PDB file of C-alpha atoms in Angstrom:
ATOM      1  CA  MET A 300       5.785 -23.476  -1.349  1.00 63.00           C
ATOM      2  CA  LYS A 301       3.140 -25.539   0.337  1.00 83.00           C
ATOM      3  CA  ILE A 302       1.163 -22.652   1.739  1.00 88.00           C
ATOM      4  CA  LYS A 303      -0.815 -20.092  -0.169  1.00 91.00           C
ATOM      5  CA  PRO A 304      -1.839 -16.893   1.671  1.00 93.00           C
ATOM      6  CA  LEU A 305      -5.294 -15.651   1.325  1.00 92.00           C
ATOM      7  CA  ALA A 306      -6.437 -12.128   0.242  1.00 91.00           C
ATOM      8  CA  ASP A 307      -3.878  -9.385   1.272  1.00 93.00           C
ATOM      9  CA  ARG A 308      -1.593 -11.410   3.272  1.00 95.00           C
ATOM     10  CA  VAL A 309       2.186 -12.337   2.702  1.00 96.00           C
ATOM     11  CA  LEU A 310       4.476 -14.896   4.036  1.00 95.00           C
ATOM     12  CA  VAL A 311       7.814 -13.520   5.026  1.00 96.00           C
ATOM     13  CA  GLU A 312      10.995 -15.206   5.906  1.00 94.00           C
ATOM     14  CA  PRO A 313      12.788 -13.038   8.555  1.00 93.00           C
ATOM     15  CA  LYS A 314      16.551 -12.041   8.178  1.00 89.00           C
ATOM     16  CA  GLU A 315      18.842 -13.604  10.745  1.00 80.00           C
ATOM     17  CA  ALA A 316      19.505 -11.588  13.821  1.00 72.00           C
ATOM     18  CA  GLU A 317      22.862  -9.965  13.933  1.00 71.00           C
ATOM     19  CA  THR A 318      25.310 -12.079  16.066  1.00 76.00           C
ATOM     20  CA  LYS A 319      28.338  -9.583  15.929  1.00 76.00           C
ATOM     21  CA  THR A 320      28.477  -5.949  16.133  1.00 75.00           C
ATOM     22  CA  ALA A 321      30.532  -3.739  13.663  1.00 77.00           C
ATOM     23  CA  ALA A 322      33.601  -3.675  16.074  1.00 82.00           C
ATOM     24  CA  GLY A 323      33.551  -7.680  16.063  1.00 80.00           C
ATOM     25  CA  LEU A 324      31.955  -8.104  19.495  1.00 79.00           C
ATOM     26  CA  PHE A 325      29.507 -11.046  19.836  1.00 79.00           C
ATOM     27  CA  ILE A 326      25.849 -10.225  21.034  1.00 77.00           C
ATOM     28  CA  PRO A 327      24.507 -12.607  23.627  1.00 77.00           C
ATOM     29  CA  ASP A 328      21.050 -14.241  22.898  1.00 71.00           C
ATOM     30  CA  THR A 329      19.325 -12.049  25.512  1.00 73.00           C
ATOM     31  CA  ALA A 330      20.403  -8.764  23.925  1.00 70.00           C
ATOM     32  CA  LYS A 331      19.544  -9.626  20.233  1.00 69.00           C
ATOM     33  CA  GLU A 332      16.926  -7.636  18.663  1.00 72.00           C
ATOM     34  CA  LYS A 333      14.186  -9.103  16.625  1.00 75.00           C
ATOM     35  CA  PRO A 334      14.776  -8.580  13.099  1.00 76.00           C
ATOM     36  CA  GLN A 335      12.555  -6.130  11.070  1.00 88.00           C
ATOM     37  CA  GLN A 336      13.596  -7.158   7.457  1.00 93.00           C
ATOM     38  CA  GLY A 337      12.904 -10.322   5.490  1.00 95.00           C
ATOM     39  CA  LYS A 338      12.032 -11.842   2.086  1.00 96.00           C
ATOM     40  CA  ILE A 339       8.762 -12.626   0.863  1.00 96.00           C
ATOM     41  CA  VAL A 340       8.298 -16.269  -0.091  1.00 96.00           C
ATOM     42  CA  ALA A 341       4.406 -16.397  -0.758  1.00 95.00           C
ATOM     43  CA  VAL A 342       1.861 -13.809  -1.641  1.00 95.00           C
ATOM     44  CA  GLY A 343      -2.007 -13.913  -1.569  1.00 93.00           C
ATOM     45  CA  ASN A 344      -4.020 -12.487  -4.577  1.00 92.00           C
ATOM     46  CA  GLY A 345      -5.084  -9.183  -2.942  1.00 90.00           C
ATOM     47  CA  LYS A 346      -8.500  -7.778  -2.244  1.00 91.00           C
ATOM     48  CA  LYS A 347     -11.064  -6.345  -4.951  1.00 89.00           C
ATOM     49  CA  ASP A 348     -10.357  -2.817  -3.791  1.00 91.00           C
ATOM     50  CA  GLU A 349      -6.684  -3.195  -2.827  1.00 89.00           C
ATOM     51  CA  PRO A 350      -4.540  -5.229  -5.385  1.00 91.00           C
ATOM     52  CA  MET A 351      -1.402  -7.042  -4.288  1.00 92.00           C
ATOM     53  CA  GLU A 352       1.780  -4.780  -4.691  1.00 92.00           C
ATOM     54  CA  LEU A 353       4.103  -7.231  -3.296  1.00 94.00           C
ATOM     55  CA  LYS A 354       5.591 -10.153  -5.161  1.00 94.00           C
ATOM     56  CA  VAL A 355       7.607 -13.211  -4.204  1.00 95.00           C
ATOM     57  CA  GLY A 356      11.372 -12.322  -3.795  1.00 95.00           C
ATOM     58  CA  ASP A 357      10.858  -8.868  -2.617  1.00 95.00           C
ATOM     59  CA  THR A 358      13.042  -7.855   0.314  1.00 96.00           C
ATOM     60  CA  VAL A 359      10.809  -5.766   2.858  1.00 96.00           C
ATOM     61  CA  LEU A 360      10.873  -3.803   6.062  1.00 95.00           C
ATOM     62  CA  TYR A 361       7.963  -4.317   8.630  1.00 94.00           C
ATOM     63  CA  GLY A 362       7.018  -3.329  12.066  1.00 90.00           C
ATOM     64  CA  LYS A 363       8.841  -4.686  15.126  1.00 87.00           C
ATOM     65  CA  TYR A 364       5.643  -6.694  16.340  1.00 88.00           C
ATOM     66  CA  SER A 365       4.079  -7.423  13.013  1.00 90.00           C
ATOM     67  CA  GLY A 366       2.735 -10.591  11.686  1.00 91.00           C
ATOM     68  CA  THR A 367       2.148 -14.096  13.153  1.00 93.00           C
ATOM     69  CA  GLU A 368       4.886 -16.494  13.658  1.00 93.00           C
ATOM     70  CA  ILE A 369       4.624 -19.851  11.829  1.00 93.00           C
ATOM     71  CA  GLU A 370       6.973 -22.877  11.623  1.00 92.00           C
ATOM     72  CA  LEU A 371       6.958 -24.903   8.498  1.00 89.00           C
ATOM     73  CA  ASP A 372       9.409 -27.910   8.059  1.00 88.00           C
ATOM     74  CA  GLY A 373      11.873 -26.433  10.761  1.00 90.00           C
ATOM     75  CA  VAL A 374      11.710 -22.963   9.205  1.00 91.00           C
ATOM     76  CA  LYS A 375      10.290 -19.873  11.060  1.00 92.00           C
ATOM     77  CA  TYR A 376       8.166 -17.512   8.856  1.00 95.00           C
ATOM     78  CA  LEU A 377       5.782 -14.594   9.454  1.00 94.00           C
ATOM     79  CA  MET A 378       2.469 -14.065   7.936  1.00 95.00           C
ATOM     80  CA  MET A 379       1.150 -10.611   7.702  1.00 95.00           C
ATOM     81  CA  ARG A 380      -1.014  -8.191   5.831  1.00 94.00           C
ATOM     82  CA  GLN A 381       0.353  -6.252   2.955  1.00 93.00           C
ATOM     83  CA  SER A 382      -0.458  -3.083   4.919  1.00 92.00           C
ATOM     84  CA  ASP A 383       1.892  -4.321   7.728  1.00 93.00           C
ATOM     85  CA  VAL A 384       4.832  -3.945   5.253  1.00 94.00           C
ATOM     86  CA  LEU A 385       6.504  -0.577   5.656  1.00 94.00           C
ATOM     87  CA  ALA A 386       8.841  -0.549   2.608  1.00 94.00           C
ATOM     88  CA  THR A 387      10.524  -2.606   0.122  1.00 94.00           C
ATOM     89  CA  LEU A 388      14.311  -2.419  -0.314  1.00 91.00           C
TER      90      LEU A 388
END
């Protein structure tokens, strides 16, 4: 990875939005919800008083409006703080 997050930040690759319902109906682009799950691709070193608990490869859940969108080599990522991550799967 070309980018290394600082302090307590992590770089997350969001999961693709669902394109089909369980019943097999296709969801139009205007009705798709923003994914709230992703995979960590890079982590910072943590803070002095708050060590980094997440690691590369973890699948995480995060808030709907968490993070800052970044595009590297045509792939969209989210940069967020460790505290924005709600849970690991």
